[in-house]
Structure formats: structure tokens, C-alpha cells
Amino acid sequence: MRQITRRFGGLVAVSDVSFSVERNRVLSIVGPNGAGKTTLFNLISGVIRADRGSVQFDGQDVTGWEPDRLTRLGLARTFQNVRLFPHLDALENVMIGRFCRTRSQVWDAVLCLPRDRAERRQSRERAAELLDWVGIGHSRFRLPAELPYGEQRRVEIARALASEPSLLILDEPTQGMVAREAHDVMHLIGRLVERGLTLMMVEHNMNVVMSVSDRIVVLDFGQKIAEGPPAEIRADPRVIAAYLGAEA
Amino acid sequence: MASFGFWEPIIIFSLLNLIFTAGLYITALSGQLSMATAAFGGIGGYVSAVLTTNFDWPFLPAIAAAALAGAVLGGLLAALTIRMRDFILKLTTLAFGEAMAVIAFNIPYLGGANGFSGIPLYTTMTDIVIAALLAIYIAWRFDGSRLGFASRAVRDDPLAASANGVSIRQTRIITFMLGSAIICAGGALAAHYVLLVTPSQMGFYYSLNYIIFLLFGGLQVLWGPLLASVLLTAAPEVLRFTSEYRLILYGLIIVMVVLWRPDGLLTRKKGEGSALNPLGPRAPDPLT
Ligand SMILES: Nc1ncnc2c1ncn2[C@@H]1O[C@H](COP(=O)(O)OP(=O)(O)O)[C@@H](O)[C@H]1O
Ligand SMILES: [Mg+2]
């Protein structure tokens, strides 16, 4: 049983928000632009520090942990504005995700010890498999700049999966994708949940959110204004007001 | 080994510079463009000079001690600069180098401004060739390793690297330690060839040479800077340039690089169907 709770105060972007997600469930965060969704993900993944509040992961207090330590513990994420390593090709980008699951040290590499050779081979193979799985195995030797935006997003998802996360955080995974591509990616995400992953995501397509989520948290101006299963959220007058207010 | 006459010093200095450049390449792999290469070379030289001259250490253990000193100081400098980025980090390594030179200058035991002299001549052409091959081998193995790629990720985007499980601290400390160890070992070899180590040779003016080799060769491919270090060391000597002409040559080279190849001589852009492609087509779905 995993409980993630987060409280903040002081910070305008996200204030006093608390919620939790259970193992193998999908939690979506929705809300108008600037509501604080990305900031919330940055806080959970350790990219920025909270002024107040705490984060629990797998029953452990992980407040203030460095992002790399959280990744080793099983938390992986993607970025709203894709952040691939520009000088590494797609395959090498995904191999970076294997870093925290491999052990070989300087001397292993210099002395060509078996551990180094085995890990190099396994990392390459695993990364290639993941790229095939997200549907862009053909682009594995392309640099990020040579890839269309949608493919870059998929490389990033593959890179996150390479670290064998138990919790995957996706910030607008289908942003900038054409409908067909977005559909494919949501299909892949659905298969991840079938295999036991816990998912937390920001997504603007309400049809998608309603169909894949177990629970939805609604943010507005940094505050949680509603939380519940899709059917409940759809009917919530405050949510309707916030959305109409933001988009009218 | 046979005498190389006129060529001997040119070959030896080219290969010494290649060793220093290999060390700087490793240091810069995680994004730390160190401006203290010559300072680390000097430290290696002093360590080995003192141990062999005053304590009768044999050559090999003295080189090992110099490398160890480099690893320790490099690790400390990396730990100190871990949260710094680009400009401030460069300035700090520069300040570190100048501080080391000032310290050496003020220690009478090390010969002060005149430097440490009376160092035994140990380094032979054979030694330099073996050491250069070893430095190339170590740099090459590290470059393609798990830690090497993690370092590149940190250099490209520290935040994304960290969010994908790479420790910025670990990669920066390891690259600075390994790079500085190689540079200090090179400094020891140089000391037992030139037979003198001085504080002035540790200054930024000399460190700048290695940065030029690195940027001219390109940060992305090991062979670029290594090639550049040998070419740019040997060419002015072979062409018998005086030192003023050398500066003009460097200026021209920098302008040429900036204009035509801003990423350096060699880059690692690959394409589909490249010879570097080690994998055939693969079956889908890894999660089953
Ligand atoms: N690094 C930052 N510095 C200052 N303000 C920020 C920063 N990041 C986000 N904000 C502000 O916090 C608010 C929430 O932003 P964000 O979390 O990106 O919203 P969302 O992802 O829901 O669109 C916005 O008003 C944004 O301008
Ligand atoms: Mg956002």
C-alpha cells in the first residue's frame, strides 16, 4: 500500500494540497493552465523543494530527497516540455534510464570486467526493446533534434520506463501529438497499468482522463478544489464552474 | 629506443599534451570545463619530484602517488563546485589553479619562484609512448561506459539526468577525480623529462592551451581533442613558428572553429544505417 501525501503553504503555485494514490491505480490531475499541476509534479519528483509539507512513497518519508534517489526507489517522470539529452541518440537516451539499475564502476570499464560487458549489452538490448515497444525502434539512432515532437515524447516515456519505476508520472504525455498518435500512446499507457504500474498524470483531453483514471484531482489557482472518481468529478458543480470560468 | 634527434622533443611534448588533454576531456565529460589543467600538471610534477629527489622513491610509485594526489584534489574541487554551473564553475577552477601556483610559489621547500630543480631524468620516449597509449585506453573505456554516458547526460541537462536516476554528485566527482589523476600522472612524466617544475607553468595561460585543444577537437568525440593536441603542439614546432606567430595561429584557429565548426573538429552525429549500428531489428514488447 502506497500513500503519497503532499501539503504546502506559502507557495502561491501550489498551496496546501494533499492527496494519495494507491498502488496500481491511475490518478489524473486536471485544471486550467497555470493551476500548478507541473509545479506539483516537480515537488513530488524532487526537482524543486517544498516550503512546507511532506511526501510519502511506499510508506517512507521522501520529503526533500534528490530526484536521482527517488528514481532508484521507483519513481520516474517525463517533462511537459520534453527534456531529452540533445547529444545522445534515442537509444542512448533510453540507456540513461538504465543507469540506476546497473552497477559497473570505473575499474569494471577500464579492465573490461564481465560485469561491465554484460551490463553494456543488457542496457542496449533493453533500451532497444523499449523503443520498439513505444513504436519508434526505427528511429533509435536519431538525435532528438531529428525526431518529430511526438516521437521525442515517446523516447522520454521509454527512458522513464527503463528505470523500472513502480510509479510513473507523466506531464501531458500526448501534448503536441496528432489524434492517432495520442490514441496509440494512451493505449500503451493503459497496458502499463495492466502490468501493475501506478500512474499519475496531467492530461487535457477530458475524454481520455475520464476513461483511464481511477481518481481525479482538480486543481485551480494552486488549490485542490475537488477529488474523486471520474463520475463524481464530471458532476461536481465547483469543477464545472472552474472550467467554465477558465475557458469561457 | 632509437634516437629521434630533432623530432624527439616534439614527439614527447605532443604526447604529454595528449595525456593532459585526455584528462581534461574526461573532466569536461560531465560539464566541468576545468581551467586548472596546468595547475594539476604542476601538482603531479611537484609530488613526483619531491618523492624521487628527497625520498628516493622509484619512478613508478612516484607517478602513482602523483595520480593519487590528483584524484584526491580533483575530487575535493568537484565536491566544492557541485552546485555551480558554467561560468561560476570555470571561475572557481581558474581560482583554484592560480591559488595552487601561489601556494607553490610561497613554499621554500619546493624552491619558491625558481621552482623545484635537480629532478632525476627518468622519462624516456618508450615511457611516454606507453603512458600515452594507457591514457588513451583509459579515456576511451571510460567514455563508452555507463558512467561515461551518465556524465554526458549530466553535461547536456543536469536536471533531466537527475530526474532519470543519474547522480550529479557522483558523475562530477568521478570525472574530476579520473581526469585529474591522468593529468597529474602526465605532470609527473613531464617533470622527469624537463627536470624542473615551476609555479609559473601552473598558471591559467598554460591551462588555456588545453581548453583550445578540447574545443578545437570537439567535446563530443575523444579522438577530436587528442588529434588536436598532437596537431597543435607539433605544427608550430615543425613549421618553426616563433611564439608570437603561435598566438596568431591560435587566434586564427579559434576564429575558424567558431565560424565553420562550432562543435569542434569531430562530432558524433550518426544516422540511420550507420556503421556504428550494432543491433539488428528486434522483436517487440519487452514487458512480456
Ligand atoms: N519556476 C517558476 N518561477 C516562478 N513562477 C513559476 C515557476 N514555475 C511555475 N510558476 C508559476 O506557478 C503557476 C503554476 O504553474 P504550473 O505548475 O506550470 O501550472 P500548470 O502545469 O498547471 O499549467 C503559474 O502561475 C506559473 O507562472
Ligand atoms: Mg504544466
XYZ file of C-alpha atoms and ligand atoms in Angstrom:
564
model
C 0.000 0.000 0.000
C 1.447 3.312 -1.019
C 0.406 6.684 0.231
C 1.586 9.923 -1.231
C 0.574 12.995 0.633
C 1.645 16.498 -0.014
C 0.847 19.667 1.825
C 2.120 23.116 1.008
C 1.688 26.573 2.212
C 3.248 29.905 1.481
C 3.961 28.992 -2.120
C 1.434 30.586 -4.406
C 1.816 27.994 -7.165
C 0.634 25.094 -5.020
C -0.925 25.640 -1.658
C -1.860 23.044 0.966
C -2.643 20.277 -1.490
C -2.998 16.751 -0.124
C -3.834 13.540 -1.921
C -2.729 9.963 -2.254
C -2.647 7.342 -4.953
C -2.957 3.633 -4.348
C -0.748 1.013 -5.945
C -1.715 0.094 -9.492
C -4.204 2.941 -9.846
C -4.335 5.888 -12.221
C -4.600 9.353 -10.763
C -5.129 12.303 -13.061
C -4.515 15.900 -12.150
C -6.622 18.327 -14.131
C -7.059 22.057 -14.023
C -6.655 25.145 -16.173
C -3.224 26.318 -17.374
C -1.183 27.796 -14.554
C -3.155 25.871 -11.920
C 0.074 24.412 -10.508
C -0.029 20.898 -11.955
C 3.553 20.908 -13.236
C 4.765 22.526 -10.028
C 3.079 19.743 -8.079
C 4.893 17.085 -10.142
C 8.185 18.932 -9.672
C 7.641 18.853 -5.919
C 6.813 15.148 -5.859
C 9.785 14.180 -8.050
C 12.240 16.245 -6.011
C 13.040 18.681 -8.813
C 12.030 21.597 -6.585
C 11.718 21.753 -2.828
C 8.558 22.361 -0.857
C 8.279 25.245 1.575
C 6.059 23.127 3.721
C 4.521 19.695 3.665
C 5.747 16.175 3.132
C 5.787 13.368 0.581
C 5.401 9.690 1.398
C 6.339 6.969 -1.030
C 5.901 3.286 -0.276
C 5.397 4.109 3.390
C 8.676 6.069 3.505
C 9.051 9.777 4.111
C 10.889 11.002 0.998
C 10.457 14.746 1.541
C 13.461 16.682 0.229
C 15.099 13.686 -1.470
C 17.194 14.305 -4.565
C 15.466 13.258 -7.815
C 18.025 10.527 -8.581
C 17.440 8.899 -5.200
C 13.690 8.883 -5.843
C 14.262 7.277 -9.241
C 16.254 4.490 -7.603
C 13.355 3.991 -5.213
C 10.966 3.574 -8.161
C 9.631 6.973 -9.195
C 10.076 8.035 -12.822
C 8.724 11.032 -14.680
C 8.521 12.804 -18.006
C 8.542 16.542 -18.582
C 5.800 18.707 -20.075
C 8.390 20.355 -22.331
C 10.332 17.230 -23.368
C 13.848 17.127 -21.931
C 15.945 14.640 -23.891
C 19.742 14.777 -23.891
C 20.480 16.589 -27.183
C 23.880 14.976 -27.868
C 22.716 11.408 -27.219
C 20.713 9.453 -29.776
C 17.311 7.947 -28.923
C 18.795 4.624 -27.829
C 21.440 6.244 -25.632
C 18.805 8.493 -24.081
C 16.852 5.413 -23.032
C 20.034 3.712 -21.822
C 20.492 6.569 -19.346
C 17.314 5.272 -17.703
C 19.194 2.011 -17.014
C 21.898 3.854 -15.054
C 20.251 3.427 -11.666
C 19.677 -0.305 -12.282
C 23.301 -1.060 -13.210
C 26.394 -1.150 -11.043
C 29.598 -1.194 -13.071
C 32.315 1.186 -11.861
C 35.344 2.876 -13.429
C 37.563 -0.161 -12.889
C 34.966 -2.518 -14.417
C 35.021 -0.395 -17.576
C 38.798 0.115 -17.710
C 39.622 -3.546 -17.021
C 36.808 -4.835 -19.299
C 35.439 -6.934 -16.436
C 32.486 -9.259 -17.183
C 30.038 -7.082 -15.235
C 30.764 -4.101 -17.497
C 30.387 -6.144 -20.676
C 27.175 -7.811 -19.527
C 25.615 -4.533 -18.370
C 26.515 -2.701 -21.583
C 24.897 -5.414 -23.666
C 21.810 -5.713 -21.463
C 21.291 -1.947 -21.299
C 21.445 -1.639 -25.088
C 19.097 -4.543 -25.633
C 16.631 -3.381 -23.024
C 16.649 0.182 -24.394
C 16.139 -1.103 -27.938
C 13.201 -3.241 -26.760
C 11.593 -0.285 -25.025
C 11.967 1.904 -28.113
C 10.349 -0.838 -30.189
C 7.593 -1.083 -27.621
C 6.754 2.624 -27.789
C 6.765 2.222 -31.561
C 9.888 4.088 -32.660
C 12.512 1.361 -32.901
C 13.251 2.610 -36.416
C 14.485 5.942 -35.027
C 16.857 4.561 -32.422
C 19.988 6.112 -33.915
C 18.449 9.527 -34.455
C 19.348 12.503 -32.312
C 16.393 14.133 -30.502
C 16.532 17.174 -32.787
C 15.960 14.902 -35.802
C 12.765 13.437 -34.332
C 9.240 14.834 -34.636
C 7.827 16.115 -31.356
C 5.547 13.132 -30.815
C 8.461 10.718 -31.187
C 10.543 12.732 -28.741
C 7.770 12.317 -26.192
C 7.778 8.577 -26.739
C 11.552 8.397 -26.292
C 11.063 10.171 -22.996
C 8.436 7.665 -21.881
C 10.768 4.803 -22.853
C 13.598 6.446 -20.905
C 11.376 6.733 -17.829
C 10.309 3.074 -18.153
C 13.942 1.954 -18.441
C 14.459 2.749 -14.757
C 11.809 0.129 -13.848
C 9.543 2.518 -11.943
C 6.654 1.472 -9.731
C 5.187 4.975 -10.007
C 5.248 6.790 -13.338
C 4.478 10.498 -13.513
C 3.514 11.841 -16.945
C 3.129 15.580 -17.537
C 0.815 15.992 -20.550
C 2.065 12.854 -22.369
C 0.029 13.493 -25.529
C 0.646 17.227 -25.853
C 1.607 18.108 -29.429
C 0.534 14.731 -30.822
C -1.967 14.176 -33.597
C -5.121 12.296 -32.541
C -3.956 8.960 -33.928
C -0.599 9.166 -32.152
C -2.204 10.310 -28.902
C -4.547 7.324 -29.088
C -1.593 4.942 -29.519
C 0.267 6.431 -26.569
C -2.784 6.240 -24.306
C -3.168 2.604 -25.365
C 0.444 1.925 -24.278
C -0.168 3.711 -21.001
C -3.208 1.529 -20.404
C -1.067 -1.560 -20.905
C 1.423 -0.306 -18.327
C -1.315 -0.129 -15.724
C -2.426 -3.657 -16.637
C 1.104 -4.729 -15.766
C 0.987 -3.250 -12.295
C 2.378 0.279 -12.661
C 0.947 3.146 -10.668
C 0.321 6.214 -12.778
C -0.037 9.883 -12.061
C -0.633 12.183 -14.994
C -1.690 15.569 -16.222
C -3.814 15.352 -19.334
C -6.008 17.912 -21.028
C -8.133 15.584 -23.134
C -11.140 15.098 -20.831
C -12.404 12.023 -22.675
C -9.062 10.327 -22.065
C -8.965 11.415 -18.442
C -12.475 10.165 -17.737
C -11.855 6.797 -19.370
C -8.435 5.852 -17.899
C -8.461 7.436 -14.433
C -9.436 5.745 -11.192
C -9.383 9.055 -9.380
C -9.135 12.670 -10.454
C -7.766 15.635 -8.544
C -8.858 19.058 -9.744
C -6.512 21.985 -9.165
C -7.336 25.647 -9.605
C -5.041 28.529 -8.612
C -2.825 26.099 -6.702
C -5.664 24.736 -4.588
C -7.315 21.356 -4.712
C -10.946 22.109 -5.421
C -12.196 18.551 -5.919
C -11.116 14.923 -5.765
C -12.952 11.734 -6.604
C -13.772 9.102 -9.188
C -14.487 10.340 -12.741
C -18.268 10.141 -12.478
C -18.292 12.261 -9.345
C -15.904 14.862 -10.829
C -17.944 15.125 -14.006
C -20.970 16.090 -11.935
C -19.190 18.381 -9.448
C -20.574 21.924 -9.728
C -17.308 23.535 -8.496
C -15.347 21.756 -11.235
C -17.807 22.810 -13.885
C -17.615 26.355 -12.579
C -13.805 26.386 -12.604
C -13.648 25.001 -16.108
C -16.327 27.249 -17.477
C -14.761 30.161 -15.628
C -11.352 29.421 -17.135
C -12.435 28.643 -20.636
C -15.423 30.905 -21.192
C 64.753 3.191 -28.244
C 66.465 4.758 -31.216
C 67.302 8.442 -31.167
C 64.795 10.715 -32.820
C 67.114 13.738 -32.861
C 65.235 16.879 -33.841
C 61.908 15.032 -33.551
C 62.335 13.686 -30.022
C 61.221 16.735 -28.012
C 58.394 17.402 -30.469
C 57.053 13.878 -30.126
C 57.439 13.892 -26.344
C 55.709 17.239 -25.831
C 52.943 16.287 -28.256
C 52.268 13.086 -26.343
C 52.471 14.845 -22.953
C 49.891 17.327 -24.187
C 47.806 14.429 -25.467
C 47.817 12.920 -21.949
C 46.789 16.260 -20.382
C 44.062 16.678 -22.996
C 42.722 13.162 -22.355
C 42.452 14.099 -18.670
C 40.684 17.373 -19.444
C 38.324 15.571 -21.850
C 37.251 13.216 -19.040
C 36.842 16.114 -16.591
C 34.716 18.021 -19.113
C 32.563 14.981 -19.889
C 30.191 15.835 -17.034
C 30.185 19.545 -17.936
C 33.128 20.802 -15.899
C 35.359 22.749 -18.276
C 38.300 22.915 -15.882
C 40.663 25.868 -16.180
C 43.198 24.240 -13.881
C 44.806 21.653 -16.181
C 48.287 23.151 -15.965
C 47.914 23.518 -12.195
C 47.139 19.801 -11.811
C 50.071 19.007 -14.105
C 52.311 21.073 -11.839
C 50.975 19.368 -8.714
C 51.761 15.955 -10.235
C 55.216 17.218 -11.107
C 55.932 18.510 -7.582
C 54.672 15.321 -5.916
C 56.812 13.053 -8.041
C 59.835 15.404 -7.950
C 59.828 15.591 -4.137
C 59.288 11.854 -3.655
C 62.063 10.805 -6.073
C 64.592 13.553 -5.236
C 64.172 13.891 -1.476
C 62.808 10.490 -0.505
C 64.487 8.252 -3.094
C 61.215 6.786 -4.333
C 61.436 4.792 -7.550
C 59.818 6.254 -10.666
C 56.635 4.166 -10.932
C 55.424 4.537 -7.320
C 56.112 8.285 -7.578
C 53.898 8.524 -10.672
C 51.205 6.537 -8.860
C 51.439 8.908 -5.891
C 51.073 11.888 -8.239
C 47.971 10.324 -9.792
C 46.545 9.664 -6.330
C 47.172 13.283 -5.299
C 45.366 14.358 -8.473
C 42.384 12.131 -7.720
C 42.093 13.454 -4.155
C 42.419 17.147 -5.101
C 40.202 16.707 -8.163
C 37.552 15.021 -6.026
C 37.702 17.842 -3.473
C 37.435 20.510 -6.161
C 34.457 18.694 -7.711
C 32.712 18.397 -4.344
C 33.281 22.111 -3.793
C 31.836 23.100 -7.161
C 28.988 20.562 -7.305
C 26.170 23.093 -7.290
C 27.893 25.556 -9.594
C 27.130 25.895 -13.258
C 29.095 27.001 -16.283
C 30.592 30.405 -15.645
C 30.998 30.261 -11.869
C 32.411 26.748 -12.054
C 35.001 27.816 -14.635
C 35.981 30.796 -12.497
C 36.346 28.588 -9.439
C 38.629 26.104 -11.219
C 40.633 29.077 -12.500
C 40.937 30.464 -8.974
C 41.919 27.013 -7.704
C 44.711 26.800 -10.291
C 46.055 30.244 -9.502
C 45.862 29.500 -5.762
C 47.884 26.302 -6.236
C 50.545 28.278 -8.131
C 50.694 30.906 -5.372
C 50.991 28.196 -2.718
C 53.857 26.514 -4.589
C 55.466 29.941 -5.023
C 55.440 30.502 -1.250
C 56.816 27.143 -0.130
C 60.612 27.408 0.096
C 60.837 23.600 0.295
C 59.510 23.460 -3.274
C 62.034 26.015 -4.480
C 59.745 29.041 -4.434
C 59.671 31.143 -7.570
C 62.657 29.322 -9.103
C 60.819 26.048 -8.944
C 61.981 22.593 -7.919
C 65.163 21.548 -9.702
C 67.614 18.679 -9.574
C 64.915 16.192 -10.575
C 66.339 12.907 -11.909
C 65.901 12.231 -15.629
C 63.709 9.130 -15.802
C 61.199 9.663 -18.571
C 62.169 8.012 -21.835
C 60.494 8.035 -25.215
C 59.282 4.499 -24.504
C 57.704 5.619 -21.209
C 55.874 8.466 -22.908
C 54.527 6.258 -25.662
C 53.308 3.646 -23.164
C 51.774 6.315 -20.920
C 50.003 7.988 -23.837
C 48.573 4.672 -25.014
C 47.434 3.916 -21.464
C 45.803 7.349 -21.109
C 44.020 6.929 -24.445
C 42.857 3.456 -23.440
C 41.511 4.553 -20.047
C 39.778 7.610 -21.501
C 38.276 5.504 -24.303
C 36.980 2.800 -21.948
C 35.503 5.364 -19.569
C 33.996 7.390 -22.407
C 31.859 4.486 -23.597
C 30.987 3.203 -20.138
C 27.822 3.519 -18.090
C 29.407 6.322 -16.049
C 30.709 7.990 -19.209
C 27.234 8.216 -20.722
C 25.742 9.300 -17.405
C 28.333 12.101 -17.357
C 27.305 13.193 -20.856
C 23.688 13.258 -19.706
C 24.638 15.499 -16.782
C 26.525 17.795 -19.148
C 23.558 18.010 -21.538
C 20.856 18.557 -18.909
C 21.673 18.114 -15.200
C 18.031 18.342 -14.153
C 16.794 15.720 -16.615
C 19.763 13.480 -15.748
C 18.957 13.716 -12.071
C 15.248 13.041 -12.674
C 16.265 9.891 -14.568
C 18.334 8.417 -11.777
C 21.791 9.840 -12.503
C 23.579 11.362 -9.530
C 25.107 14.704 -10.500
C 27.405 14.495 -7.483
C 28.685 11.015 -8.332
C 29.394 11.710 -12.011
C 31.021 15.089 -11.398
C 33.279 13.762 -8.638
C 34.288 10.644 -10.576
C 35.104 12.547 -13.793
C 37.105 15.181 -11.927
C 38.997 12.508 -9.968
C 39.814 10.362 -13.001
C 40.667 13.347 -15.222
C 42.914 14.937 -12.599
C 44.657 11.628 -11.864
C 45.544 11.307 -15.553
C 46.727 14.938 -15.710
C 48.863 14.597 -12.559
C 50.468 11.401 -13.855
C 51.251 13.294 -17.069
C 52.708 16.124 -14.977
C 54.992 13.637 -13.218
C 56.240 12.294 -16.556
C 56.861 15.858 -17.730
C 58.814 16.719 -14.565
C 61.206 13.821 -15.101
C 61.826 14.945 -18.666
C 62.083 18.740 -18.275
C 63.805 18.251 -14.866
C 62.181 21.372 -13.450
C 58.765 22.230 -12.003
C 57.896 25.900 -11.517
C 54.855 27.749 -10.159
C 54.621 29.874 -13.307
C 53.927 26.841 -15.515
C 50.801 26.148 -13.432
C 49.089 29.378 -14.463
C 45.959 29.923 -16.493
C 47.975 30.971 -19.537
C 49.107 27.356 -19.896
C 45.752 25.807 -18.955
C 44.215 27.770 -21.812
C 46.197 25.660 -24.318
C 44.323 22.519 -23.270
C 40.963 24.232 -23.462
C 41.838 25.260 -27.011
C 42.783 21.642 -27.857
C 39.481 20.458 -26.373
C 37.240 22.989 -28.081
C 39.110 22.727 -31.377
C 38.831 18.938 -31.334
C 35.222 18.950 -30.118
C 33.769 17.949 -26.751
C 31.758 15.015 -28.078
C 34.346 12.642 -29.527
C 37.535 11.663 -27.681
C 39.594 11.433 -30.875
C 38.940 15.089 -31.748
C 40.766 16.684 -28.805
C 43.503 14.016 -28.872
C 44.168 14.720 -32.539
C 44.016 18.463 -31.915
C 46.506 18.260 -29.043
C 49.104 16.499 -31.183
C 48.490 18.645 -34.277
C 48.507 21.955 -32.455
C 51.598 21.046 -30.416
C 53.631 19.678 -33.288
C 52.604 22.025 -36.108
C 54.142 25.250 -34.765
C 57.397 23.414 -33.925
C 57.625 21.697 -37.265
C 56.839 24.954 -39.057
C 59.388 26.648 -36.778
C 56.970 29.350 -35.685
C 58.114 31.809 -33.073
C 55.920 32.256 -30.032
C 54.216 35.411 -31.374
C 53.223 33.545 -34.524
C 51.891 30.714 -32.375
C 49.474 33.113 -30.720
C 48.337 34.380 -34.112
C 47.881 30.776 -35.245
C 45.760 30.036 -32.175
C 43.673 33.127 -32.782
C 43.075 32.084 -36.375
C 42.167 28.564 -35.322
C 39.623 29.806 -32.797
C 38.025 32.066 -35.398
C 37.919 29.208 -37.912
C 36.327 26.832 -35.411
C 33.734 29.358 -34.321
C 32.827 30.145 -37.925
C 32.852 26.727 -39.557
C 32.675 24.041 -36.911
C 31.242 25.496 -33.707
C 31.069 21.972 -32.233
C 34.733 21.241 -32.977
C 36.684 19.154 -35.473
C 34.821 15.886 -34.872
C 31.158 15.467 -33.887
C 29.172 12.346 -33.120
C 26.116 12.863 -35.283
C 25.060 9.460 -36.532
C 22.395 8.410 -38.967
C 20.175 5.509 -39.795
C 22.098 2.537 -41.126
C 25.320 3.923 -39.697
C 28.326 1.631 -39.356
C 28.015 2.260 -35.634
C 24.708 0.391 -35.585
C 25.476 -2.748 -33.578
C 21.930 -4.078 -33.348
C 19.790 -5.765 -35.912
C 15.993 -5.470 -35.990
C 14.386 -6.598 -32.784
C 11.182 -8.256 -31.687
C 8.595 -6.008 -29.978
C 7.215 -5.888 -26.445
C 9.847 -6.175 -23.727
C 7.410 -6.311 -20.856
C 6.037 -9.764 -21.505
N 9.946 28.498 -11.664
C 8.881 29.317 -11.507
N 9.052 30.590 -11.104
C 8.016 31.399 -10.947
N 6.756 31.060 -11.147
C 6.504 29.819 -11.555
C 7.559 28.875 -11.765
N 7.027 27.719 -12.164
C 5.705 27.925 -12.214
N 5.398 29.170 -11.851
C 4.047 29.736 -11.766
O 3.268 28.865 -10.986
C 1.988 28.736 -11.537
C 1.693 27.289 -11.818
O 2.426 26.864 -12.931
P 2.422 25.365 -13.446
O 2.660 24.451 -12.315
O 3.359 25.274 -14.588
O 0.927 25.219 -13.970
P 0.261 24.088 -14.885
O 1.254 22.998 -15.099
O -0.938 23.668 -14.112
O -0.134 24.764 -16.167
C 1.934 29.615 -12.770
O 1.316 30.832 -12.422
C 3.373 29.792 -13.129
O 3.538 31.039 -13.750
Mg 2.012 22.222 -16.763
